């Protein structure tokens, strides 16, 4: 049971940042209302962030990762989260095993 | 909704029943998070602290992907903020339903916001008065399940073997691809994703650190704002 000070500081930074987003909505939106354009910008944030996070792994690592990412995306159209995730992970393991 | 009829215990149980399937679904994800944390060299205590204090799976998986030794608090804090910024919208939409929560309880309540808890609370509030007791019955068991499954995963992680061979290093990527697909609302989303993905890949190749997440987020938002408005009406 170790607790590295740098790691603890990083966890605290994440906790504070996340708490700020959760409390932020309560505080901020008692003051202002968003117009259409601002609302659209806010709505685009979650998919844009998630895409930015996965893009280097999915598109610029190698063929195994890119193919597995495509498999996951297609599976997500039909399967629940866990099943689609499992299929993607299995795909990347198999593709790496055969040397892609 | 006759949720108050059976008294306080019945109210809590009604909330727990509503949350049960989501708890079942979050446990394997918590296990995977714990295992990923162990793979990155985090101790069970560190992994559990992260689950308990941050309590936001997406940002925790991102942290595992960009983890460095020693950990960079600035990079991890910024990426957690970016990944969780949707919580601003969620707490804003829930704010009117928490209006009657006494004092600090309103603020404590939003600290337990997740995609799942938010969705369930909003659904309940559409047909009944959202009480502090009902809300607690929904979010606290979910919270405990997340923290406990993260701990279990980090203890078991050492036995799972090399994550590159089992493909476990790809889990977070796969989870996020599924989440991205859930946000799909037509061609407009496609343009947001193309702008974000391209910028992220370019900045990732050119700049060290996690700036590619910020670059992708900004490019995606810019695409959403710059797109002509009329498509929305005809769609």
PDB file of N, CA, C and O in Angstrom, chain A residues 1-4 6 9-11 13-15 17-18 21-22 25-26 29 36-37 40-41 44-52 54 56 69 72-73 77 81 89 92 96, chain B residues 29 43 45-46 53-55 71 73 76-77 84-85 87-88 91-92 95 110-111 113 164 167 169 171 174 176-177 180 183 188 193 196 212 221 224-225 227 229 232:
ATOM      1  N   UNK A   1       0.842  -1.195   0.000  1.00  0.00           N
ATOM      2  CA  UNK A   1       0.000   0.000   0.000  1.00  0.00           C
ATOM      3  C   UNK A   1       0.881   1.252   0.000  1.00  0.00           C
ATOM      4  O   UNK A   1       1.183   1.805   1.059  1.00  0.00           O
ATOM      5  N   UNK A   2       1.327   1.658  -1.162  1.00  0.00           N
ATOM      6  CA  UNK A   2       2.166   2.850  -1.234  1.00  0.00           C
ATOM      7  C   UNK A   2       1.358   4.014  -1.773  1.00  0.00           C
ATOM      8  O   UNK A   2       0.380   3.833  -2.492  1.00  0.00           O
ATOM      9  N   UNK A   3       1.769   5.223  -1.371  1.00  0.00           N
ATOM     10  CA  UNK A   3       1.133   6.435  -1.884  1.00  0.00           C
ATOM     11  C   UNK A   3       2.237   7.419  -2.244  1.00  0.00           C
ATOM     12  O   UNK A   3       2.818   8.065  -1.377  1.00  0.00           O
ATOM     13  N   UNK A   4       2.526   7.476  -3.567  1.00  0.00           N
ATOM     14  CA  UNK A   4       3.560   8.370  -4.053  1.00  0.00           C
ATOM     15  C   UNK A   4       3.044   9.813  -4.004  1.00  0.00           C
ATOM     16  O   UNK A   4       1.922  10.071  -4.447  1.00  0.00           O
ATOM     17  N   UNK A   6       3.754  12.499  -5.749  1.00  0.00           N
ATOM     18  CA  UNK A   6       3.434  13.026  -7.091  1.00  0.00           C
ATOM     19  C   UNK A   6       2.104  12.472  -7.585  1.00  0.00           C
ATOM     20  O   UNK A   6       1.279  13.175  -8.167  1.00  0.00           O
ATOM     21  N   UNK A   9      -0.758  14.030  -5.673  1.00  0.00           N
ATOM     22  CA  UNK A   9      -1.004  15.386  -6.165  1.00  0.00           C
ATOM     23  C   UNK A   9      -1.795  15.345  -7.477  1.00  0.00           C
ATOM     24  O   UNK A   9      -2.746  16.122  -7.678  1.00  0.00           O
ATOM     25  N   UNK A  10      -1.422  14.410  -8.359  1.00  0.00           N
ATOM     26  CA  UNK A  10      -2.120  14.277  -9.639  1.00  0.00           C
ATOM     27  C   UNK A  10      -3.579  13.869  -9.418  1.00  0.00           C
ATOM     28  O   UNK A  10      -4.489  14.398 -10.071  1.00  0.00           O
ATOM     29  N   UNK A  11      -3.800  12.938  -8.471  1.00  0.00           N
ATOM     30  CA  UNK A  11      -5.171  12.506  -8.176  1.00  0.00           C
ATOM     31  C   UNK A  11      -5.980  13.684  -7.635  1.00  0.00           C
ATOM     32  O   UNK A  11      -7.134  13.896  -8.030  1.00  0.00           O
ATOM     33  N   UNK A  13      -5.449  16.867  -8.262  1.00  0.00           N
ATOM     34  CA  UNK A  13      -5.710  17.791  -9.371  1.00  0.00           C
ATOM     35  C   UNK A  13      -6.899  17.311 -10.195  1.00  0.00           C
ATOM     36  O   UNK A  13      -7.773  18.101 -10.574  1.00  0.00           O
ATOM     37  N   UNK A  14      -6.931  15.998 -10.462  1.00  0.00           N
ATOM     38  CA  UNK A  14      -8.060  15.435 -11.208  1.00  0.00           C
ATOM     39  C   UNK A  14      -9.362  15.603 -10.433  1.00  0.00           C
ATOM     40  O   UNK A  14     -10.408  15.927 -11.013  1.00  0.00           O
ATOM     41  N   UNK A  15      -9.296  15.373  -9.108  1.00  0.00           N
ATOM     42  CA  UNK A  15     -10.499  15.467  -8.284  1.00  0.00           C
ATOM     43  C   UNK A  15     -11.024  16.898  -8.254  1.00  0.00           C
ATOM     44  O   UNK A  15     -12.237  17.130  -8.396  1.00  0.00           O
ATOM     45  N   UNK A  17     -10.454  19.311 -10.493  1.00  0.00           N
ATOM     46  CA  UNK A  17     -10.939  19.680 -11.826  1.00  0.00           C
ATOM     47  C   UNK A  17     -12.330  19.095 -12.068  1.00  0.00           C
ATOM     48  O   UNK A  17     -13.226  19.766 -12.598  1.00  0.00           O
ATOM     49  N   UNK A  18     -12.516  17.837 -11.663  1.00  0.00           N
ATOM     50  CA  UNK A  18     -13.808  17.179 -11.888  1.00  0.00           C
ATOM     51  C   UNK A  18     -14.892  17.796 -11.012  1.00  0.00           C
ATOM     52  O   UNK A  18     -16.013  18.057 -11.474  1.00  0.00           O
ATOM     53  N   UNK A  21     -16.195  20.969 -12.514  1.00  0.00           N
ATOM     54  CA  UNK A  21     -17.175  20.828 -13.599  1.00  0.00           C
ATOM     55  C   UNK A  21     -18.557  20.505 -13.022  1.00  0.00           C
ATOM     56  O   UNK A  21     -19.569  20.940 -13.550  1.00  0.00           O
ATOM     57  N   UNK A  22     -18.589  19.732 -11.924  1.00  0.00           N
ATOM     58  CA  UNK A  22     -19.881  19.315 -11.363  1.00  0.00           C
ATOM     59  C   UNK A  22     -20.571  20.465 -10.633  1.00  0.00           C
ATOM     60  O   UNK A  22     -21.771  20.661 -10.756  1.00  0.00           O
ATOM     61  N   UNK A  25     -21.812  23.801 -13.035  1.00  0.00           N
ATOM     62  CA  UNK A  25     -23.125  23.909 -13.652  1.00  0.00           C
ATOM     63  C   UNK A  25     -24.141  24.540 -12.713  1.00  0.00           C
ATOM     64  O   UNK A  25     -24.970  25.346 -13.134  1.00  0.00           O
ATOM     65  N   UNK A  26     -24.067  24.149 -11.425  1.00  0.00           N
ATOM     66  CA  UNK A  26     -24.976  24.719 -10.423  1.00  0.00           C
ATOM     67  C   UNK A  26     -24.793  26.230 -10.325  1.00  0.00           C
ATOM     68  O   UNK A  26     -25.749  26.993 -10.324  1.00  0.00           O
ATOM     69  N   UNK A  29     -25.036  28.415 -14.115  1.00  0.00           N
ATOM     70  CA  UNK A  29     -26.291  28.527 -14.822  1.00  0.00           C
ATOM     71  C   UNK A  29     -27.403  29.132 -13.980  1.00  0.00           C
ATOM     72  O   UNK A  29     -28.531  29.266 -14.441  1.00  0.00           O
ATOM     73  N   UNK A  36     -28.340  29.681 -28.792  1.00  0.00           N
ATOM     74  CA  UNK A  36     -28.263  28.451 -29.602  1.00  0.00           C
ATOM     75  C   UNK A  36     -26.833  28.043 -29.928  1.00  0.00           C
ATOM     76  O   UNK A  36     -26.454  26.881 -29.823  1.00  0.00           O
ATOM     77  N   UNK A  37     -26.056  29.056 -30.366  1.00  0.00           N
ATOM     78  CA  UNK A  37     -24.702  28.784 -30.823  1.00  0.00           C
ATOM     79  C   UNK A  37     -23.832  28.270 -29.659  1.00  0.00           C
ATOM     80  O   UNK A  37     -23.089  27.306 -29.811  1.00  0.00           O
ATOM     81  N   UNK A  40     -24.754  24.758 -28.876  1.00  0.00           N
ATOM     82  CA  UNK A  40     -24.185  23.823 -29.853  1.00  0.00           C
ATOM     83  C   UNK A  40     -22.717  23.564 -29.552  1.00  0.00           C
ATOM     84  O   UNK A  40     -22.234  22.449 -29.675  1.00  0.00           O
ATOM     85  N   UNK A  41     -21.999  24.613 -29.165  1.00  0.00           N
ATOM     86  CA  UNK A  41     -20.593  24.454 -28.814  1.00  0.00           C
ATOM     87  C   UNK A  41     -20.447  23.516 -27.612  1.00  0.00           C
ATOM     88  O   UNK A  41     -19.621  22.600 -27.622  1.00  0.00           O
ATOM     89  N   UNK A  44     -21.013  19.891 -28.477  1.00  0.00           N
ATOM     90  CA  UNK A  44     -19.971  19.266 -29.296  1.00  0.00           C
ATOM     91  C   UNK A  44     -18.771  18.843 -28.456  1.00  0.00           C
ATOM     92  O   UNK A  44     -17.957  18.036 -28.899  1.00  0.00           O
ATOM     93  N   UNK A  45     -18.675  19.380 -27.237  1.00  0.00           N
ATOM     94  CA  UNK A  45     -17.468  19.114 -26.445  1.00  0.00           C
ATOM     95  C   UNK A  45     -17.269  17.626 -26.128  1.00  0.00           C
ATOM     96  O   UNK A  45     -16.182  17.093 -26.394  1.00  0.00           O
ATOM     97  N   UNK A  46     -18.289  16.925 -25.572  1.00  0.00           N
ATOM     98  CA  UNK A  46     -18.010  15.528 -25.203  1.00  0.00           C
ATOM     99  C   UNK A  46     -17.543  14.647 -26.373  1.00  0.00           C
ATOM    100  O   UNK A  46     -16.502  14.010 -26.259  1.00  0.00           O
ATOM    101  N   UNK A  47     -18.268  14.599 -27.520  1.00  0.00           N
ATOM    102  CA  UNK A  47     -17.747  13.757 -28.599  1.00  0.00           C
ATOM    103  C   UNK A  47     -16.393  14.234 -29.123  1.00  0.00           C
ATOM    104  O   UNK A  47     -15.539  13.406 -29.460  1.00  0.00           O
ATOM    105  N   UNK A  48     -16.174  15.552 -29.154  1.00  0.00           N
ATOM    106  CA  UNK A  48     -14.892  16.064 -29.660  1.00  0.00           C
ATOM    107  C   UNK A  48     -13.740  15.644 -28.752  1.00  0.00           C
ATOM    108  O   UNK A  48     -12.676  15.231 -29.220  1.00  0.00           O
ATOM    109  N   UNK A  49     -13.964  15.719 -27.440  1.00  0.00           N
ATOM    110  CA  UNK A  49     -12.912  15.329 -26.493  1.00  0.00           C
ATOM    111  C   UNK A  49     -12.632  13.828 -26.596  1.00  0.00           C
ATOM    112  O   UNK A  49     -11.473  13.405 -26.687  1.00  0.00           O
ATOM    113  N   UNK A  50     -13.703  13.031 -26.602  1.00  0.00           N
ATOM    114  CA  UNK A  50     -13.516  11.575 -26.659  1.00  0.00           C
ATOM    115  C   UNK A  50     -12.779  11.175 -27.934  1.00  0.00           C
ATOM    116  O   UNK A  50     -11.876  10.341 -27.928  1.00  0.00           O
ATOM    117  N   UNK A  51     -13.160  11.810 -29.052  1.00  0.00           N
ATOM    118  CA  UNK A  51     -12.508  11.513 -30.334  1.00  0.00           C
ATOM    119  C   UNK A  51     -11.030  11.893 -30.283  1.00  0.00           C
ATOM    120  O   UNK A  51     -10.172  11.142 -30.745  1.00  0.00           O
ATOM    121  N   UNK A  52     -10.733  13.065 -29.712  1.00  0.00           N
ATOM    122  CA  UNK A  52      -9.341  13.515 -29.624  1.00  0.00           C
ATOM    123  C   UNK A  52      -8.512  12.544 -28.789  1.00  0.00           C
ATOM    124  O   UNK A  52      -7.353  12.270 -29.099  1.00  0.00           O
ATOM    125  N   UNK A  54      -8.990   9.242 -28.381  1.00  0.00           N
ATOM    126  CA  UNK A  54      -8.740   7.936 -29.008  1.00  0.00           C
ATOM    127  C   UNK A  54      -8.035   8.044 -30.351  1.00  0.00           C
ATOM    128  O   UNK A  54      -7.421   7.059 -30.799  1.00  0.00           O
ATOM    129  N   UNK A  56      -5.191   9.286 -31.747  1.00  0.00           N
ATOM    130  CA  UNK A  56      -3.807   8.826 -31.965  1.00  0.00           C
ATOM    131  C   UNK A  56      -3.672   7.309 -31.836  1.00  0.00           C
ATOM    132  O   UNK A  56      -2.986   6.684 -32.655  1.00  0.00           O
ATOM    133  N   UNK A  69     -10.280  -0.685 -33.930  1.00  0.00           N
ATOM    134  CA  UNK A  69     -11.111   0.488 -33.677  1.00  0.00           C
ATOM    135  C   UNK A  69     -12.334   0.485 -34.585  1.00  0.00           C
ATOM    136  O   UNK A  69     -13.453   0.772 -34.149  1.00  0.00           O
ATOM    137  N   UNK A  72     -14.742  -2.094 -33.355  1.00  0.00           N
ATOM    138  CA  UNK A  72     -15.458  -1.604 -32.169  1.00  0.00           C
ATOM    139  C   UNK A  72     -16.569  -0.642 -32.566  1.00  0.00           C
ATOM    140  O   UNK A  72     -17.693  -0.727 -32.065  1.00  0.00           O
ATOM    141  N   UNK A  73     -16.254   0.285 -33.485  1.00  0.00           N
ATOM    142  CA  UNK A  73     -17.241   1.285 -33.904  1.00  0.00           C
ATOM    143  C   UNK A  73     -18.444   0.611 -34.558  1.00  0.00           C
ATOM    144  O   UNK A  73     -19.597   0.954 -34.275  1.00  0.00           O
ATOM    145  N   UNK A  77     -22.785  -0.101 -33.027  1.00  0.00           N
ATOM    146  CA  UNK A  77     -24.075   0.190 -33.657  1.00  0.00           C
ATOM    147  C   UNK A  77     -25.139  -0.831 -33.240  1.00  0.00           C
ATOM    148  O   UNK A  77     -26.321  -0.535 -33.241  1.00  0.00           O
ATOM    149  N   UNK A  81     -22.434  -1.572 -24.629  1.00  0.00           N
ATOM    150  CA  UNK A  81     -21.070  -1.102 -24.383  1.00  0.00           C
ATOM    151  C   UNK A  81     -20.085  -2.228 -24.075  1.00  0.00           C
ATOM    152  O   UNK A  81     -19.023  -2.329 -24.710  1.00  0.00           O
ATOM    153  N   UNK A  89     -11.389  -5.415 -27.945  1.00  0.00           N
ATOM    154  CA  UNK A  89     -10.186  -5.875 -27.243  1.00  0.00           C
ATOM    155  C   UNK A  89      -9.732  -7.230 -27.802  1.00  0.00           C
ATOM    156  O   UNK A  89      -8.538  -7.446 -28.053  1.00  0.00           O
ATOM    157  N   UNK A  92      -8.047  -6.671 -31.191  1.00  0.00           N
ATOM    158  CA  UNK A  92      -6.685  -6.144 -31.171  1.00  0.00           C
ATOM    159  C   UNK A  92      -5.708  -7.227 -30.700  1.00  0.00           C
ATOM    160  O   UNK A  92      -4.585  -7.340 -31.225  1.00  0.00           O
ATOM    161  N   UNK A  96      -2.734  -8.525 -33.170  1.00  0.00           N
ATOM    162  CA  UNK A  96      -1.334  -8.414 -32.733  1.00  0.00           C
ATOM    163  C   UNK A  96      -0.677  -9.781 -32.735  1.00  0.00           C
ATOM    164  O   UNK A  96       0.496  -9.925 -33.108  1.00  0.00           O
TER     165      UNK A  96
ATOM    166  N   UNK B  29     -16.387  -2.553 -15.657  1.00  0.00           N
ATOM    167  CA  UNK B  29     -15.580  -1.408 -16.092  1.00  0.00           C
ATOM    168  C   UNK B  29     -14.645  -0.971 -14.968  1.00  0.00           C
ATOM    169  O   UNK B  29     -13.475  -0.637 -15.200  1.00  0.00           O
ATOM    170  N   UNK B  43      -0.424   1.733  -7.004  1.00  0.00           N
ATOM    171  CA  UNK B  43      -0.735   0.790  -5.937  1.00  0.00           C
ATOM    172  C   UNK B  43      -2.252   0.702  -5.778  1.00  0.00           C
ATOM    173  O   UNK B  43      -2.973   1.599  -6.218  1.00  0.00           O
ATOM    174  N   UNK B  45      -3.956   1.278  -3.216  1.00  0.00           N
ATOM    175  CA  UNK B  45      -4.394   2.474  -2.488  1.00  0.00           C
ATOM    176  C   UNK B  45      -4.552   3.660  -3.438  1.00  0.00           C
ATOM    177  O   UNK B  45      -5.546   4.406  -3.375  1.00  0.00           O
ATOM    178  N   UNK B  46      -3.583   3.837  -4.345  1.00  0.00           N
ATOM    179  CA  UNK B  46      -3.629   4.966  -5.281  1.00  0.00           C
ATOM    180  C   UNK B  46      -4.803   4.824  -6.253  1.00  0.00           C
ATOM    181  O   UNK B  46      -5.513   5.798  -6.531  1.00  0.00           O
ATOM    182  N   UNK B  53     -12.062   9.728  -5.170  1.00  0.00           N
ATOM    183  CA  UNK B  53     -12.019  11.193  -5.186  1.00  0.00           C
ATOM    184  C   UNK B  53     -12.442  11.778  -6.529  1.00  0.00           C
ATOM    185  O   UNK B  53     -13.010  12.868  -6.587  1.00  0.00           O
ATOM    186  N   UNK B  54     -12.128  11.086  -7.629  1.00  0.00           N
ATOM    187  CA  UNK B  54     -12.465  11.615  -8.956  1.00  0.00           C
ATOM    188  C   UNK B  54     -13.841  11.109  -9.384  1.00  0.00           C
ATOM    189  O   UNK B  54     -14.685  11.883  -9.824  1.00  0.00           O
ATOM    190  N   UNK B  55     -14.091   9.788  -9.242  1.00  0.00           N
ATOM    191  CA  UNK B  55     -15.392   9.187  -9.529  1.00  0.00           C
ATOM    192  C   UNK B  55     -15.911   9.608 -10.904  1.00  0.00           C
ATOM    193  O   UNK B  55     -17.024  10.082 -11.039  1.00  0.00           O
ATOM    194  N   UNK B  71       4.044  11.292 -12.076  1.00  0.00           N
ATOM    195  CA  UNK B  71       2.779  11.752 -12.654  1.00  0.00           C
ATOM    196  C   UNK B  71       2.806  13.272 -12.836  1.00  0.00           C
ATOM    197  O   UNK B  71       3.329  13.998 -12.001  1.00  0.00           O
ATOM    198  N   UNK B  73       0.765  16.413 -12.632  1.00  0.00           N
ATOM    199  CA  UNK B  73      -0.532  16.838 -12.077  1.00  0.00           C
ATOM    200  C   UNK B  73      -1.236  17.815 -13.004  1.00  0.00           C
ATOM    201  O   UNK B  73      -2.461  17.805 -13.122  1.00  0.00           O
ATOM    202  N   UNK B  76      -2.741  15.890 -16.046  1.00  0.00           N
ATOM    203  CA  UNK B  76      -3.857  15.038 -15.623  1.00  0.00           C
ATOM    204  C   UNK B  76      -5.050  15.881 -15.188  1.00  0.00           C
ATOM    205  O   UNK B  76      -6.201  15.532 -15.475  1.00  0.00           O
ATOM    206  N   UNK B  77      -4.775  17.015 -14.522  1.00  0.00           N
ATOM    207  CA  UNK B  77      -5.868  17.897 -14.103  1.00  0.00           C
ATOM    208  C   UNK B  77      -6.578  18.504 -15.299  1.00  0.00           C
ATOM    209  O   UNK B  77      -7.811  18.528 -15.361  1.00  0.00           O
ATOM    210  N   UNK B  84     -14.403  15.855 -18.480  1.00  0.00           N
ATOM    211  CA  UNK B  84     -15.600  15.925 -17.637  1.00  0.00           C
ATOM    212  C   UNK B  84     -16.396  17.207 -17.805  1.00  0.00           C
ATOM    213  O   UNK B  84     -17.351  17.441 -17.058  1.00  0.00           O
ATOM    214  N   UNK B  85     -16.032  18.045 -18.775  1.00  0.00           N
ATOM    215  CA  UNK B  85     -16.682  19.348 -18.888  1.00  0.00           C
ATOM    216  C   UNK B  85     -18.180  19.201 -19.196  1.00  0.00           C
ATOM    217  O   UNK B  85     -18.970  20.097 -18.905  1.00  0.00           O
ATOM    218  N   UNK B  87     -20.095  17.608 -17.483  1.00  0.00           N
ATOM    219  CA  UNK B  87     -20.776  17.669 -16.188  1.00  0.00           C
ATOM    220  C   UNK B  87     -21.358  19.049 -15.897  1.00  0.00           C
ATOM    221  O   UNK B  87     -22.299  19.171 -15.127  1.00  0.00           O
ATOM    222  N   UNK B  88     -20.758  20.093 -16.499  1.00  0.00           N
ATOM    223  CA  UNK B  88     -21.295  21.443 -16.329  1.00  0.00           C
ATOM    224  C   UNK B  88     -22.735  21.470 -16.847  1.00  0.00           C
ATOM    225  O   UNK B  88     -23.650  21.970 -16.175  1.00  0.00           O
ATOM    226  N   UNK B  91     -25.045  19.178 -14.507  1.00  0.00           N
ATOM    227  CA  UNK B  91     -25.426  19.759 -13.220  1.00  0.00           C
ATOM    228  C   UNK B  91     -26.322  20.976 -13.427  1.00  0.00           C
ATOM    229  O   UNK B  91     -27.204  21.250 -12.610  1.00  0.00           O
ATOM    230  N   UNK B  92     -26.123  21.681 -14.550  1.00  0.00           N
ATOM    231  CA  UNK B  92     -26.999  22.823 -14.839  1.00  0.00           C
ATOM    232  C   UNK B  92     -28.432  22.359 -15.084  1.00  0.00           C
ATOM    233  O   UNK B  92     -29.386  22.977 -14.601  1.00  0.00           O
ATOM    234  N   UNK B  95     -29.936  21.286 -11.792  1.00  0.00           N
ATOM    235  CA  UNK B  95     -29.997  22.321 -10.743  1.00  0.00           C
ATOM    236  C   UNK B  95     -31.424  22.681 -10.313  1.00  0.00           C
ATOM    237  O   UNK B  95     -31.702  22.730  -9.113  1.00  0.00           O
ATOM    238  N   UNK B 110     -24.251  17.216  -6.352  1.00  0.00           N
ATOM    239  CA  UNK B 110     -23.680  17.260  -7.705  1.00  0.00           C
ATOM    240  C   UNK B 110     -22.281  16.655  -7.745  1.00  0.00           C
ATOM    241  O   UNK B 110     -21.817  16.263  -8.811  1.00  0.00           O
ATOM    242  N   UNK B 111     -21.607  16.540  -6.593  1.00  0.00           N
ATOM    243  CA  UNK B 111     -20.294  15.887  -6.599  1.00  0.00           C
ATOM    244  C   UNK B 111     -20.413  14.403  -6.971  1.00  0.00           C
ATOM    245  O   UNK B 111     -19.439  13.779  -7.357  1.00  0.00           O
ATOM    246  N   UNK B 113     -22.416  13.300  -9.364  1.00  0.00           N
ATOM    247  CA  UNK B 113     -22.977  13.208 -10.717  1.00  0.00           C
ATOM    248  C   UNK B 113     -22.106  12.333 -11.609  1.00  0.00           C
ATOM    249  O   UNK B 113     -20.896  12.518 -11.685  1.00  0.00           O
ATOM    250  N   UNK B 164      -0.442  -5.638 -23.251  1.00  0.00           N
ATOM    251  CA  UNK B 164      -0.335  -5.558 -24.707  1.00  0.00           C
ATOM    252  C   UNK B 164      -0.683  -6.892 -25.362  1.00  0.00           C
ATOM    253  O   UNK B 164      -1.192  -6.938 -26.479  1.00  0.00           O
ATOM    254  N   UNK B 167      -4.505  -7.459 -24.875  1.00  0.00           N
ATOM    255  CA  UNK B 167      -5.292  -6.411 -25.511  1.00  0.00           C
ATOM    256  C   UNK B 167      -5.910  -5.455 -24.512  1.00  0.00           C
ATOM    257  O   UNK B 167      -6.657  -4.544 -24.881  1.00  0.00           O
ATOM    258  N   UNK B 169      -4.681  -3.048 -22.915  1.00  0.00           N
ATOM    259  CA  UNK B 169      -4.284  -1.647 -23.087  1.00  0.00           C
ATOM    260  C   UNK B 169      -5.203  -0.935 -24.078  1.00  0.00           C
ATOM    261  O   UNK B 169      -5.187   0.285 -24.187  1.00  0.00           O
ATOM    262  N   UNK B 171      -8.530  -1.320 -24.006  1.00  0.00           N
ATOM    263  CA  UNK B 171      -9.885  -1.261 -23.443  1.00  0.00           C
ATOM    264  C   UNK B 171     -10.429   0.165 -23.437  1.00  0.00           C
ATOM    265  O   UNK B 171     -11.534   0.432 -23.912  1.00  0.00           O
ATOM    266  N   UNK B 174     -11.416   1.316 -26.779  1.00  0.00           N
ATOM    267  CA  UNK B 174     -12.651   0.677 -27.237  1.00  0.00           C
ATOM    268  C   UNK B 174     -13.867   1.278 -26.530  1.00  0.00           C
ATOM    269  O   UNK B 174     -14.883   1.566 -27.177  1.00  0.00           O
ATOM    270  N   UNK B 176     -14.208   4.237 -25.326  1.00  0.00           N
ATOM    271  CA  UNK B 176     -14.472   5.590 -25.817  1.00  0.00           C
ATOM    272  C   UNK B 176     -15.044   5.594 -27.218  1.00  0.00           C
ATOM    273  O   UNK B 176     -15.864   6.453 -27.561  1.00  0.00           O
ATOM    274  N   UNK B 177     -14.617   4.635 -28.039  1.00  0.00           N
ATOM    275  CA  UNK B 177     -15.198   4.554 -29.380  1.00  0.00           C
ATOM    276  C   UNK B 177     -16.700   4.277 -29.269  1.00  0.00           C
ATOM    277  O   UNK B 177     -17.517   4.896 -29.958  1.00  0.00           O
ATOM    278  N   UNK B 180     -18.344   7.472 -28.148  1.00  0.00           N
ATOM    279  CA  UNK B 180     -18.417   8.418 -29.269  1.00  0.00           C
ATOM    280  C   UNK B 180     -19.600   8.066 -30.159  1.00  0.00           C
ATOM    281  O   UNK B 180     -20.371   8.933 -30.568  1.00  0.00           O
ATOM    282  N   UNK B 183     -22.895   9.313 -29.087  1.00  0.00           N
ATOM    283  CA  UNK B 183     -23.156  10.735 -29.275  1.00  0.00           C
ATOM    284  C   UNK B 183     -23.582  11.044 -30.708  1.00  0.00           C
ATOM    285  O   UNK B 183     -23.848  12.187 -31.037  1.00  0.00           O
ATOM    286  N   UNK B 188     -23.650  16.095 -38.860  1.00  0.00           N
ATOM    287  CA  UNK B 188     -23.003  17.167 -38.091  1.00  0.00           C
ATOM    288  C   UNK B 188     -21.990  16.594 -37.106  1.00  0.00           C
ATOM    289  O   UNK B 188     -20.880  17.106 -36.969  1.00  0.00           O
ATOM    290  N   UNK B 193     -16.348  15.067 -35.426  1.00  0.00           N
ATOM    291  CA  UNK B 193     -15.396  13.991 -35.154  1.00  0.00           C
ATOM    292  C   UNK B 193     -14.203  14.046 -36.100  1.00  0.00           C
ATOM    293  O   UNK B 193     -13.060  13.809 -35.690  1.00  0.00           O
ATOM    294  N   UNK B 196     -11.985  16.972 -34.993  1.00  0.00           N
ATOM    295  CA  UNK B 196     -11.313  16.641 -33.742  1.00  0.00           C
ATOM    296  C   UNK B 196     -10.235  15.578 -33.944  1.00  0.00           C
ATOM    297  O   UNK B 196      -9.102  15.722 -33.486  1.00  0.00           O
ATOM    298  N   UNK B 212      -2.788  17.380 -27.485  1.00  0.00           N
ATOM    299  CA  UNK B 212      -3.632  16.909 -28.597  1.00  0.00           C
ATOM    300  C   UNK B 212      -5.099  16.805 -28.168  1.00  0.00           C
ATOM    301  O   UNK B 212      -5.997  16.971 -29.001  1.00  0.00           O
ATOM    302  N   UNK B 221     -15.223  21.683 -31.497  1.00  0.00           N
ATOM    303  CA  UNK B 221     -16.165  22.734 -31.125  1.00  0.00           C
ATOM    304  C   UNK B 221     -16.240  23.789 -32.232  1.00  0.00           C
ATOM    305  O   UNK B 221     -17.332  24.254 -32.595  1.00  0.00           O
ATOM    306  N   UNK B 224     -18.405  22.577 -34.947  1.00  0.00           N
ATOM    307  CA  UNK B 224     -19.830  22.620 -34.586  1.00  0.00           C
ATOM    308  C   UNK B 224     -20.386  24.032 -34.710  1.00  0.00           C
ATOM    309  O   UNK B 224     -21.529  24.224 -35.134  1.00  0.00           O
ATOM    310  N   UNK B 225     -19.591  25.022 -34.320  1.00  0.00           N
ATOM    311  CA  UNK B 225     -20.066  26.404 -34.336  1.00  0.00           C
ATOM    312  C   UNK B 225     -20.078  26.979 -35.754  1.00  0.00           C
ATOM    313  O   UNK B 225     -20.976  27.742 -36.117  1.00  0.00           O
ATOM    314  N   UNK B 227     -20.411  25.358 -38.613  1.00  0.00           N
ATOM    315  CA  UNK B 227     -21.314  24.697 -39.561  1.00  0.00           C
ATOM    316  C   UNK B 227     -22.546  25.546 -39.803  1.00  0.00           C
ATOM    317  O   UNK B 227     -23.067  26.160 -38.873  1.00  0.00           O
ATOM    318  N   UNK B 229     -26.258  26.768 -40.076  1.00  0.00           N
ATOM    319  CA  UNK B 229     -27.331  26.455 -39.143  1.00  0.00           C
ATOM    320  C   UNK B 229     -28.473  25.675 -39.781  1.00  0.00           C
ATOM    321  O   UNK B 229     -29.091  24.828 -39.150  1.00  0.00           O
ATOM    322  N   UNK B 232     -29.827  21.916 -39.508  1.00  0.00           N
ATOM    323  CA  UNK B 232     -30.523  21.464 -38.320  1.00  0.00           C
ATOM    324  C   UNK B 232     -32.032  21.408 -38.542  1.00  0.00           C
ATOM    325  O   UNK B 232     -32.701  20.511 -38.064  1.00  0.00           O
TER     326      UNK B 232
END
